[in-house]
Amino acid sequence: MKTLDIELPQMALLYGLCLLPGFLLWLIGLRLSRDIGIGVLRMSLQLALVGFYLKILFDLNNPWLNGLWILMMLLVADVSILRRAGLKVRYFALATFSAIASSILFSTAFLVILVIQPTHFYDARYIVPLAGMILGNCLQGNVIALERFYSALRKNENEYTTFLMLGATRWEAVQPYFRDAVKAAINPTIAGMATMGLVSLPGMMTGQILGGSEPWLAVKYQIAIMICIFTSTTLASIINLKLSLNSAFNAFDVLKNELIEKT
Amino acid sequence: MSPIIRFDQVSVTAHEKTILSDISFALFPGQKAVFYGKSGSGKSSVLKTVLGLLPLTRGRVYFQENPLTPASVQSIRSCTAYIGQEPILGAETVRDALLLPFQFKAHREHRPTDRQLIEVLQRLQLPVDILSQKSGRISGGEKQRIALARGLLLGKKLYLLDEVTSALDAESKQAVFDVFSDPDLTVLSVAHDPEWLERCDMIFGLEAGRLTQEKAT
């Protein structure tokens, strides 16, 4: 079974559909046509570029090129996580990169080598979309973990100092904020697993079914990817927070507020 | 006898503002010292500097004649009780707040018994039923005394006190004075209270981060 193609006139029809919400928004007094235009244009260009790269990647299926693609995704994710968490990229880049790289590589390797077992473990058809999906979800979790942790620490600086004065080591003193941050990071994934299939059909499963897979096979892949997302988000947020401590405090265990841009 | 704390020409600057300038003094075991001055004169910063919470721009701080360094700061903090104007208890109930430091590795072996908790409360004129009260519900003066009780339970010998009698009634104040009449306890404090100043044997005046007066009584 092959997925039916969407031809150019039908694509044009699809873009035309945007006029309906655009008109309704204009009718209720929301002047968003510029934002909508930019949004649709950016989505189209970015996806076209990704499609172009993926086509080359899949055609060549070279292990080094696939590795390079994953490395690039990791670097972009690294900067994106830190910017969104309001931390100075220069000081935390290595910690975040080490955390996401080790957990993404571990989960993807586990899934591809031990579970899916393709002929070549580096097969772009498996490794590129799976690593990308795991990374995308992991990114969200890491933004939450870092943002939560450092804003809580900043807000409760006196409490943290009190813990130090009562004999806590730095690691003991940050424990309450550390646990809360990790919990906040993994909660959406746990909640997502608990309601999966009830509220909506997950994206990857829908994609596979549209692509011609048997529903059962799509279900198994969805379960596999969710478990890997949960594993890598938990690993990455714990490692990331732990490693970030080395940059965030001075030698006397005082938080370097200047490295945190917002609360 | 060597001093327990010594400041040698200490200057502290934060956000391009001079907080302390060229401060030198020595505090010997058993002495009770107080810094007084207008708000913003740098009094509280002296206490924070002892604990390594403010970076020095010049000079040195010594604890038992060893310089304050990243390696030695934890031992200084674990020997010292810091009690601020509005102490943070860091736990839901008063009992948990008193036992909080004993969760940390440094004090895990020395968890006090219920009897010891009651004794220390009585010593500070606090009712025993305060143990089951929520930390957020007790008054500022009670918080200060609970923080002090925590220091006593930890067997601390050096107390850094920031306006510790400011929220106390006459009876509770007397209880605090009685605690610090112990010659084994060393105190470095910040206060305005004339009764407190009267009981200290060293008085330092501070103005704009500089020592203006030094008086041994």
GROMACS .gro file of C-alpha atoms in nm:
model
  480
    1MET     CA    1   0.000   0.000   0.000
    2LYS     CA    2   0.145   0.333  -0.105
    3THR     CA    3   0.057   0.673   0.040
    4LEU     CA    4  -0.128   0.890  -0.211
    5ASP     CA    5   0.071   1.187  -0.330
    6ILE     CA    6  -0.054   1.544  -0.286
    7GLU     CA    7  -0.013   1.715  -0.621
    8LEU     CA    8   0.073   2.084  -0.665
    9PRO     CA    9  -0.283   2.208  -0.741
   10GLN     CA   10  -0.401   2.030  -0.425
   11MET     CA   11  -0.118   2.192  -0.229
   12ALA     CA   12  -0.232   2.529  -0.359
   13LEU     CA   13  -0.584   2.441  -0.246
   14LEU     CA   14  -0.444   2.368   0.098
   15TYR     CA   15  -0.271   2.706   0.122
   16GLY     CA   16  -0.601   2.858   0.012
   17LEU     CA   17  -0.763   2.702   0.321
   18CYS     CA   18  -0.557   2.943   0.535
   19LEU     CA   19  -0.770   3.225   0.396
   20LEU     CA   20  -1.071   3.094   0.592
   21PRO     CA   21  -0.921   3.127   0.942
   22GLY     CA   22  -0.742   3.444   0.823
   23PHE     CA   23  -1.075   3.599   0.720
   24LEU     CA   24  -1.246   3.494   1.046
   25LEU     CA   25  -0.964   3.644   1.252
   26TRP     CA   26  -0.987   3.968   1.052
   27LEU     CA   27  -1.363   3.970   1.108
   28ILE     CA   28  -1.328   3.956   1.486
   29GLY     CA   29  -1.075   4.237   1.477
   30LEU     CA   30  -0.749   4.041   1.505
   31ARG     CA   31  -0.495   4.178   1.260
   32LEU     CA   32  -0.273   3.873   1.232
   33SER     CA   33  -0.234   3.841   0.856
   34ARG     CA   34   0.135   3.931   0.871
   35ASP     CA   35   0.208   3.676   1.145
   36ILE     CA   36   0.007   3.407   0.968
   37GLY     CA   37   0.185   3.480   0.640
   38ILE     CA   38   0.529   3.461   0.802
   39GLY     CA   39   0.432   3.144   0.994
   40VAL     CA   40   0.307   2.961   0.685
   41LEU     CA   41   0.602   3.077   0.476
   42ARG     CA   42   0.861   2.976   0.736
   43MET     CA   43   0.699   2.638   0.787
   44SER     CA   44   0.699   2.573   0.413
   45LEU     CA   45   1.060   2.684   0.357
   46GLN     CA   46   1.199   2.503   0.662
   47LEU     CA   47   1.019   2.179   0.581
   48ALA     CA   48   1.122   2.204   0.216
   49LEU     CA   49   1.485   2.237   0.328
   50VAL     CA   50   1.452   1.943   0.567
   51GLY     CA   51   1.288   1.741   0.289
   52PHE     CA   52   1.574   1.828   0.058
   53TYR     CA   53   1.839   1.727   0.315
   54LEU     CA   54   1.656   1.411   0.414
   55LYS     CA   55   1.629   1.307   0.049
   56ILE     CA   56   2.008   1.336   0.010
   57LEU     CA   57   2.065   1.167   0.347
   58PHE     CA   58   1.839   0.873   0.258
   59ASP     CA   59   1.983   0.836  -0.093
   60LEU     CA   60   2.347   0.834   0.023
   61ASN     CA   61   2.283   0.650   0.353
   62ASN     CA   62   2.639   0.716   0.465
   63PRO     CA   63   2.714   0.647   0.835
   64TRP     CA   64   2.935   0.959   0.867
   65LEU     CA   65   2.683   1.185   0.702
   66ASN     CA   66   2.405   1.046   0.922
   67GLY     CA   67   2.626   1.103   1.229
   68LEU     CA   68   2.700   1.457   1.116
   69TRP     CA   69   2.327   1.527   1.077
   70ILE     CA   70   2.262   1.405   1.433
   71LEU     CA   71   2.554   1.611   1.564
   72MET     CA   72   2.409   1.918   1.398
   73MET     CA   73   2.068   1.853   1.549
   74LEU     CA   74   2.231   1.818   1.892
   75LEU     CA   75   2.419   2.148   1.855
   76VAL     CA   76   2.108   2.336   1.749
   77ALA     CA   77   1.913   2.177   2.036
   78ASP     CA   78   2.191   2.273   2.281
   79VAL     CA   79   2.173   2.643   2.198
   80SER     CA   80   1.794   2.637   2.177
   81ILE     CA   81   1.756   2.476   2.523
   82LEU     CA   82   1.983   2.731   2.691
   83ARG     CA   83   1.830   3.034   2.519
   84ARG     CA   84   1.478   2.923   2.609
   85ALA     CA   85   1.580   2.845   2.968
   86GLY     CA   86   1.733   3.194   3.000
   87LEU     CA   87   2.089   3.076   3.069
   88LYS     CA   88   2.408   3.218   2.919
   89VAL     CA   89   2.495   2.978   2.635
   90ARG     CA   90   2.872   3.021   2.668
   91TYR     CA   91   2.884   2.891   3.025
   92PHE     CA   92   2.637   2.604   3.007
   93ALA     CA   93   2.682   2.480   2.648
   94LEU     CA   94   2.917   2.195   2.733
   95ALA     CA   95   2.702   2.063   3.020
   96THR     CA   96   2.384   2.067   2.813
   97PHE     CA   97   2.554   1.919   2.507
   98SER     CA   98   2.707   1.635   2.712
   99ALA     CA   99   2.371   1.561   2.875
  100ILE     CA  100   2.158   1.555   2.562
  101ALA     CA  101   2.423   1.385   2.345
  102SER     CA  102   2.479   1.100   2.590
  103SER     CA  103   2.110   1.037   2.656
  104ILE     CA  104   1.995   1.070   2.294
  105LEU     CA  105   2.274   0.848   2.165
  106PHE     CA  106   2.205   0.591   2.437
  107SER     CA  107   1.827   0.577   2.376
  108THR     CA  108   1.855   0.581   1.997
  109ALA     CA  109   2.127   0.316   1.996
  110PHE     CA  110   1.921   0.101   2.235
  111LEU     CA  111   1.613   0.134   2.015
  112VAL     CA  112   1.787   0.081   1.681
  113ILE     CA  113   2.051  -0.177   1.770
  114LEU     CA  114   1.868  -0.388   2.031
  115VAL     CA  115   1.502  -0.343   1.943
  116ILE     CA  116   1.452  -0.266   1.572
  117GLN     CA  117   1.775  -0.437   1.451
  118PRO     CA  118   1.799  -0.310   1.090
  119THR     CA  119   2.067  -0.463   0.863
  120HIS     CA  120   2.284  -0.153   0.916
  121PHE     CA  121   2.248   0.019   1.251
  122TYR     CA  122   2.324   0.354   1.085
  123ASP     CA  123   2.035   0.322   0.840
  124ALA     CA  124   1.915   0.679   0.785
  125ARG     CA  125   1.553   0.567   0.751
  126TYR     CA  126   1.553   0.462   1.117
  127ILE     CA  127   1.825   0.653   1.293
  128VAL     CA  128   1.749   1.004   1.162
  129PRO     CA  129   1.373   1.028   1.234
  130LEU     CA  130   1.396   0.835   1.561
  131ALA     CA  131   1.686   1.043   1.700
  132GLY     CA  132   1.508   1.359   1.584
  133MET     CA  133   1.183   1.265   1.755
  134ILE     CA  134   1.351   1.167   2.080
  135LEU     CA  135   1.559   1.486   2.073
  136GLY     CA  136   1.258   1.709   2.005
  137ASN     CA  137   1.079   1.582   2.315
  138CYS     CA  138   1.394   1.574   2.523
  139LEU     CA  139   1.457   1.939   2.434
  140GLN     CA  140   1.126   2.046   2.584
  141GLY     CA  141   1.199   1.856   2.906
  142ASN     CA  142   1.544   2.009   2.942
  143VAL     CA  143   1.415   2.363   2.893
  144ILE     CA  144   1.164   2.303   3.173
  145ALA     CA  145   1.424   2.139   3.401
  146LEU     CA  146   1.680   2.420   3.372
  147GLU     CA  147   1.429   2.702   3.381
  148ARG     CA  148   1.248   2.560   3.684
  149PHE     CA  149   1.567   2.479   3.874
  150TYR     CA  150   1.743   2.811   3.834
  151SER     CA  151   1.435   3.026   3.883
  152ALA     CA  152   1.351   2.831   4.203
  153LEU     CA  153   1.707   2.867   4.324
  154ARG     CA  154   1.706   3.238   4.254
  155LYS     CA  155   1.370   3.285   4.424
  156ASN     CA  156   1.477   3.079   4.727
  157GLU     CA  157   1.835   3.199   4.751
  158ASN     CA  158   1.802   3.272   5.123
  159GLU     CA  159   1.664   2.926   5.189
  160TYR     CA  160   1.946   2.768   4.988
  161THR     CA  161   2.200   2.972   5.188
  162THR     CA  162   2.030   2.866   5.513
  163PHE     CA  163   2.077   2.501   5.413
  164LEU     CA  164   2.447   2.567   5.351
  165MET     CA  165   2.477   2.733   5.692
  166LEU     CA  166   2.316   2.431   5.853
  167GLY     CA  167   2.595   2.211   5.724
  168ALA     CA  168   2.454   2.100   5.388
  169THR     CA  169   2.692   2.047   5.100
  170ARG     CA  170   2.599   2.228   4.779
  171TRP     CA  171   2.452   1.907   4.645
  172GLU     CA  172   2.241   1.854   4.960
  173ALA     CA  173   2.129   2.218   4.961
  174VAL     CA  174   1.997   2.211   4.602
  175GLN     CA  175   1.808   1.881   4.643
  176PRO     CA  176   1.453   2.024   4.689
  177TYR     CA  177   1.481   2.240   4.376
  178PHE     CA  178   1.656   1.963   4.183
  179ARG     CA  179   1.379   1.711   4.251
  180ASP     CA  180   1.104   1.963   4.163
  181ALA     CA  181   1.278   2.053   3.836
  182VAL     CA  182   1.322   1.690   3.726
  183LYS     CA  183   0.960   1.617   3.816
  184ALA     CA  184   0.839   1.916   3.612
  185ALA     CA  185   1.054   1.803   3.318
  186ILE     CA  186   0.922   1.448   3.300
  187ASN     CA  187   0.560   1.511   3.407
  188PRO     CA  188   0.436   1.601   3.054
  189THR     CA  189   0.585   1.278   2.917
  190ILE     CA  190   0.429   1.066   3.192
  191ALA     CA  191   0.094   1.240   3.147
  192GLY     CA  192   0.127   1.198   2.770
  193MET     CA  193   0.184   0.824   2.809
  194ALA     CA  194  -0.113   0.793   3.042
  195THR     CA  195  -0.358   0.952   2.798
  196MET     CA  196  -0.201   0.829   2.475
  197GLY     CA  197  -0.456   0.704   2.225
  198LEU     CA  198  -0.749   0.827   2.432
  199VAL     CA  199  -0.733   1.195   2.356
  200SER     CA  200  -0.573   1.182   2.012
  201LEU     CA  201  -0.379   0.948   1.790
  202PRO     CA  202  -0.008   1.012   1.836
  203GLY     CA  203   0.171   1.181   1.544
  204MET     CA  204   0.418   0.908   1.468
  205MET     CA  205   0.153   0.637   1.470
  206THR     CA  206  -0.072   0.842   1.241
  207GLY     CA  207   0.224   0.898   1.009
  208GLN     CA  208   0.305   0.530   0.993
  209ILE     CA  209  -0.056   0.432   0.927
  210LEU     CA  210  -0.076   0.693   0.649
  211GLY     CA  211   0.253   0.557   0.520
  212GLY     CA  212   0.092   0.216   0.480
  213SER     CA  213   0.195   0.034   0.799
  214GLU     CA  214  -0.029  -0.212   0.976
  215PRO     CA  215  -0.191  -0.051   1.284
  216TRP     CA  216  -0.030  -0.310   1.513
  217LEU     CA  217   0.316  -0.232   1.382
  218ALA     CA  218   0.247   0.141   1.426
  219VAL     CA  219   0.135   0.077   1.783
  220LYS     CA  220   0.455  -0.111   1.867
  221TYR     CA  221   0.670   0.169   1.722
  222GLN     CA  222   0.472   0.427   1.916
  223ILE     CA  223   0.527   0.238   2.242
  224ALA     CA  224   0.897   0.201   2.163
  225ILE     CA  225   0.943   0.570   2.089
  226MET     CA  226   0.749   0.680   2.399
  227ILE     CA  227   0.962   0.463   2.628
  228CYS     CA  228   1.277   0.601   2.467
  229ILE     CA  229   1.151   0.960   2.497
  230PHE     CA  230   1.074   0.903   2.866
  231THR     CA  231   1.415   0.744   2.927
  232SER     CA  232   1.616   1.009   2.746
  233THR     CA  233   1.422   1.302   2.896
  234THR     CA  234   1.479   1.167   3.247
  235LEU     CA  235   1.847   1.092   3.185
  236ALA     CA  236   1.918   1.419   3.005
  237SER     CA  237   1.746   1.643   3.259
  238ILE     CA  238   1.922   1.479   3.555
  239ILE     CA  239   2.266   1.483   3.386
  240ASN     CA  240   2.212   1.835   3.254
  241LEU     CA  241   2.116   1.982   3.593
  242LYS     CA  242   2.397   1.799   3.770
  243LEU     CA  243   2.663   1.914   3.520
  244SER     CA  244   2.529   2.270   3.508
  245LEU     CA  245   2.599   2.310   3.881
  246ASN     CA  246   2.971   2.333   3.806
  247SER     CA  247   2.921   2.650   3.600
  248ALA     CA  248   2.637   2.806   3.799
  249PHE     CA  249   2.811   2.848   4.136
  250ASN     CA  250   3.132   3.014   4.244
  251ALA     CA  251   3.393   2.833   4.452
  252PHE     CA  252   3.209   2.933   4.771
  253ASP     CA  253   2.884   2.771   4.646
  254VAL     CA  254   2.717   3.106   4.583
  255LEU     CA  255   2.490   3.119   4.275
  256LYS     CA  256   2.634   3.331   3.993
  257ASN     CA  257   2.322   3.535   3.926
  258GLU     CA  258   2.481   3.708   3.629
  259LEU     CA  259   2.471   3.381   3.430
  260ILE     CA  260   2.094   3.358   3.458
  261GLU     CA  261   1.915   3.604   3.237
  262LYS     CA  262   1.561   3.578   3.365
  263THR     CA  263   1.367   3.434   3.656
  264MET     CA  264   4.522   3.229   7.241
  265SER     CA  265   4.458   3.288   6.871
  266PRO     CA  266   4.152   3.469   6.734
  267ILE     CA  267   3.859   3.268   6.608
  268ILE     CA  268   3.786   3.524   6.336
  269ARG     CA  269   4.023   3.782   6.199
  270PHE     CA  270   3.968   4.038   5.922
  271ASP     CA  271   4.286   4.170   5.768
  272GLN     CA  272   4.223   4.487   5.561
  273VAL     CA  273   3.912   4.339   5.403
  274SER     CA  274   3.733   4.521   5.122
  275VAL     CA  275   3.422   4.399   4.946
  276THR     CA  276   3.269   4.545   4.631
  277ALA     CA  277   2.946   4.433   4.467
  278HIS     CA  278   2.790   4.575   4.150
  279GLU     CA  279   3.065   4.839   4.142
  280LYS     CA  280   2.965   4.965   4.487
  281THR     CA  281   3.198   4.952   4.785
  282ILE     CA  282   3.030   4.759   5.062
  283LEU     CA  283   3.320   4.716   5.303
  284SER     CA  284   3.642   4.910   5.294
  285ASP     CA  285   3.967   4.818   5.466
  286ILE     CA  286   3.813   4.644   5.767
  287SER     CA  287   4.047   4.488   6.023
  288PHE     CA  288   3.950   4.333   6.355
  289ALA     CA  289   4.000   4.016   6.556
  290LEU     CA  290   3.748   3.820   6.758
  291PHE     CA  291   3.874   3.583   7.027
  292PRO     CA  292   3.694   3.276   7.162
  293GLY     CA  293   3.423   3.371   7.413
  294GLN     CA  294   3.411   3.735   7.306
  295LYS     CA  295   3.084   3.906   7.216
  296ALA     CA  296   3.123   4.169   6.946
  297VAL     CA  297   2.865   4.394   6.787
  298PHE     CA  298   2.865   4.610   6.475
  299TYR     CA  299   2.632   4.906   6.474
  300GLY     CA  300   2.557   5.177   6.224
  301LYS     CA  301   2.288   5.314   5.994
  302SER     CA  302   2.113   5.080   5.753
  303GLY     CA  303   2.325   5.035   5.442
  304SER     CA  304   2.647   5.092   5.638
  305GLY     CA  305   2.761   4.735   5.564
  306LYS     CA  306   2.691   4.571   5.902
  307SER     CA  307   2.517   4.262   5.765
  308SER     CA  308   2.783   4.231   5.496
  309VAL     CA  309   3.045   4.172   5.767
  310LEU     CA  310   2.853   3.859   5.873
  311LYS     CA  311   2.806   3.743   5.513
  312THR     CA  312   3.175   3.793   5.443
  313VAL     CA  313   3.270   3.561   5.731
  314LEU     CA  314   3.056   3.293   5.567
  315GLY     CA  315   3.212   3.333   5.223
  316LEU     CA  316   2.889   3.469   5.072
  317LEU     CA  317   3.049   3.789   4.943
  318PRO     CA  318   3.367   3.787   4.733
  319LEU     CA  319   3.662   3.984   4.873
  320THR     CA  320   3.821   4.245   4.653
  321ARG     CA  321   4.109   4.299   4.895
  322GLY     CA  322   4.243   4.156   5.219
  323ARG     CA  323   4.189   3.823   5.390
  324VAL     CA  324   3.947   3.664   5.633
  325TYR     CA  325   4.091   3.411   5.877
  326PHE     CA  326   3.901   3.148   6.070
  327GLN     CA  327   4.106   3.006   6.357
  328GLU     CA  328   4.402   3.162   6.175
  329ASN     CA  329   4.337   2.964   5.856
  330PRO     CA  330   4.247   3.175   5.552
  331LEU     CA  331   3.892   3.153   5.422
  332THR     CA  332   3.915   2.957   5.097
  333PRO     CA  333   3.675   2.747   4.890
  334ALA     CA  334   3.826   2.440   5.058
  335SER     CA  335   3.783   2.569   5.414
  336VAL     CA  336   3.445   2.740   5.378
  337GLN     CA  337   3.235   2.435   5.457
  338SER     CA  338   3.414   2.373   5.785
  339ILE     CA  339   3.359   2.739   5.882
  340ARG     CA  340   2.991   2.715   5.795
  341SER     CA  341   2.948   2.393   5.987
  342CYS     CA  342   3.101   2.551   6.302
  343THR     CA  343   2.890   2.865   6.274
  344ALA     CA  344   2.524   2.946   6.339
  345TYR     CA  345   2.393   3.237   6.135
  346ILE     CA  346   2.064   3.385   6.252
  347GLY     CA  347   1.919   3.659   6.036
  348GLN     CA  348   1.642   3.907   6.107
  349GLU     CA  349   1.388   3.683   5.943
  350PRO     CA  350   1.530   3.334   5.966
  351ILE     CA  351   1.417   3.076   5.714
  352LEU     CA  352   1.315   2.756   5.885
  353GLY     CA  353   1.309   2.549   5.564
  354ALA     CA  354   1.056   2.287   5.678
  355GLU     CA  355   0.682   2.259   5.720
  356THR     CA  356   0.659   2.213   6.098
  357VAL     CA  357   0.876   2.349   6.376
  358ARG     CA  358   0.987   1.998   6.473
  359ASP     CA  359   1.102   1.929   6.113
  360ALA     CA  360   1.278   2.265   6.109
  361LEU     CA  361   1.470   2.178   6.426
  362LEU     CA  362   1.567   1.839   6.284
  363LEU     CA  363   1.646   1.970   5.933
  364PRO     CA  364   2.026   1.998   5.976
  365PHE     CA  365   2.040   1.641   6.099
  366GLN     CA  366   1.932   1.519   5.755
  367PHE     CA  367   2.262   1.640   5.617
  368LYS     CA  368   2.563   1.411   5.614
  369ALA     CA  369   2.765   1.648   5.836
  370HIS     CA  370   2.524   1.606   6.130
  371ARG     CA  371   2.339   1.281   6.057
  372GLU     CA  372   2.505   1.097   6.346
  373HIS     CA  373   2.403   1.356   6.605
  374ARG     CA  374   2.024   1.361   6.575
  375PRO     CA  375   1.884   1.495   6.906
  376THR     CA  376   1.632   1.311   7.120
  377ASP     CA  377   1.285   1.451   7.195
  378ARG     CA  378   1.409   1.533   7.543
  379GLN     CA  379   1.689   1.745   7.406
  380LEU     CA  380   1.441   1.928   7.181
  381ILE     CA  381   1.217   2.007   7.477
  382GLU     CA  382   1.510   2.121   7.692
  383VAL     CA  383   1.633   2.367   7.432
  384LEU     CA  384   1.281   2.506   7.378
  385GLN     CA  385   1.239   2.563   7.750
  386ARG     CA  386   1.576   2.733   7.768
  387LEU     CA  387   1.454   2.984   7.510
  388GLN     CA  388   1.112   3.039   7.674
  389LEU     CA  389   0.927   2.859   7.395
  390PRO     CA  390   0.624   2.637   7.465
  391VAL     CA  391   0.668   2.266   7.392
  392ASP     CA  392   0.354   2.250   7.176
  393ILE     CA  393   0.523   2.479   6.924
  394LEU     CA  394   0.689   2.162   6.788
  395SER     CA  395   0.374   2.059   6.604
  396GLN     CA  396   0.298   2.408   6.469
  397LYS     CA  397   0.345   2.507   6.106
  398SER     CA  398   0.664   2.708   6.052
  399GLY     CA  399   0.474   2.967   5.850
  400ARG     CA  400   0.231   3.035   6.135
  401ILE     CA  401   0.475   3.132   6.411
  402SER     CA  402   0.583   3.490   6.485
  403GLY     CA  403   0.912   3.652   6.378
  404GLY     CA  404   1.046   3.641   6.734
  405GLU     CA  405   0.962   3.271   6.764
  406LYS     CA  406   1.134   3.203   6.434
  407GLN     CA  407   1.449   3.373   6.558
  408ARG     CA  408   1.447   3.162   6.873
  409ILE     CA  409   1.382   2.840   6.675
  410ALA     CA  410   1.680   2.926   6.455
  411LEU     CA  411   1.883   2.986   6.770
  412ALA     CA  412   1.759   2.655   6.916
  413ARG     CA  413   1.881   2.485   6.600
  414GLY     CA  414   2.228   2.632   6.656
  415LEU     CA  415   2.229   2.514   7.017
  416LEU     CA  416   2.118   2.163   6.917
  417LEU     CA  417   2.406   2.154   6.668
  418GLY     CA  418   2.642   2.246   6.951
  419LYS     CA  419   2.771   2.551   6.763
  420LYS     CA  420   3.020   2.770   6.942
  421LEU     CA  421   3.026   3.067   6.704
  422TYR     CA  422   2.710   3.271   6.644
  423LEU     CA  423   2.661   3.533   6.377
  424LEU     CA  424   2.351   3.725   6.477
  425ASP     CA  425   2.171   3.989   6.271
  426GLU     CA  426   1.936   4.196   6.490
  427VAL     CA  427   1.846   3.885   6.682
  428THR     CA  428   1.658   4.062   6.961
  429SER     CA  429   1.464   4.298   6.732
  430ALA     CA  430   1.135   4.105   6.747
  431LEU     CA  431   1.153   3.980   7.106
  432ASP     CA  432   0.957   4.079   7.416
  433ALA     CA  433   1.143   4.147   7.742
  434GLU     CA  434   1.112   3.790   7.873
  435SER     CA  435   1.229   3.621   7.552
  436LYS     CA  436   1.510   3.875   7.521
  437GLN     CA  437   1.629   3.784   7.868
  438ALA     CA  438   1.628   3.415   7.770
  439VAL     CA  439   1.849   3.498   7.470
  440PHE     CA  440   2.082   3.709   7.687
  441ASP     CA  441   2.109   3.416   7.928
  442VAL     CA  442   2.207   3.179   7.646
  443PHE     CA  443   2.486   3.410   7.535
  444SER     CA  444   2.615   3.471   7.883
  445ASP     CA  445   2.786   3.133   7.836
  446PRO     CA  446   3.160   3.213   7.815
  447ASP     CA  447   3.212   2.924   7.569
  448LEU     CA  448   3.002   3.094   7.303
  449THR     CA  449   3.154   3.351   7.070
  450VAL     CA  450   2.927   3.610   6.910
  451LEU     CA  451   2.967   3.842   6.615
  452SER     CA  452   2.651   4.045   6.587
  453VAL     CA  453   2.477   4.335   6.422
  454ALA     CA  454   2.237   4.530   6.643
  455HIS     CA  455   2.080   4.860   6.737
  456ASP     CA  456   1.928   4.743   7.063
  457PRO     CA  457   2.106   4.937   7.349
  458GLU     CA  458   2.053   4.642   7.588
  459TRP     CA  459   2.235   4.413   7.347
  460LEU     CA  460   2.517   4.664   7.294
  461GLU     CA  461   2.555   4.688   7.670
  462ARG     CA  462   2.619   4.314   7.698
  463CYS     CA  463   2.885   4.302   7.426
  464ASP     CA  464   3.251   4.339   7.510
  465MET     CA  465   3.354   4.482   7.174
  466ILE     CA  466   3.163   4.750   6.986
  467PHE     CA  467   3.242   4.851   6.629
  468GLY     CA  468   3.085   5.150   6.457
  469LEU     CA  469   3.042   5.130   6.079
  470GLU     CA  470   2.974   5.408   5.832
  471ALA     CA  471   2.963   5.359   5.456
  472GLY     CA  472   3.157   5.036   5.489
  473ARG     CA  473   3.437   5.184   5.702
  474LEU     CA  474   3.512   5.124   6.070
  475THR     CA  475   3.456   5.452   6.252
  476GLN     CA  476   3.477   5.338   6.608
  477GLU     CA  477   3.624   5.048   6.797
  478LYS     CA  478   3.560   5.012   7.164
  479ALA     CA  479   3.641   4.734   7.405
  480THR     CA  480   3.426   4.740   7.717
   0.00000   0.00000   0.00000
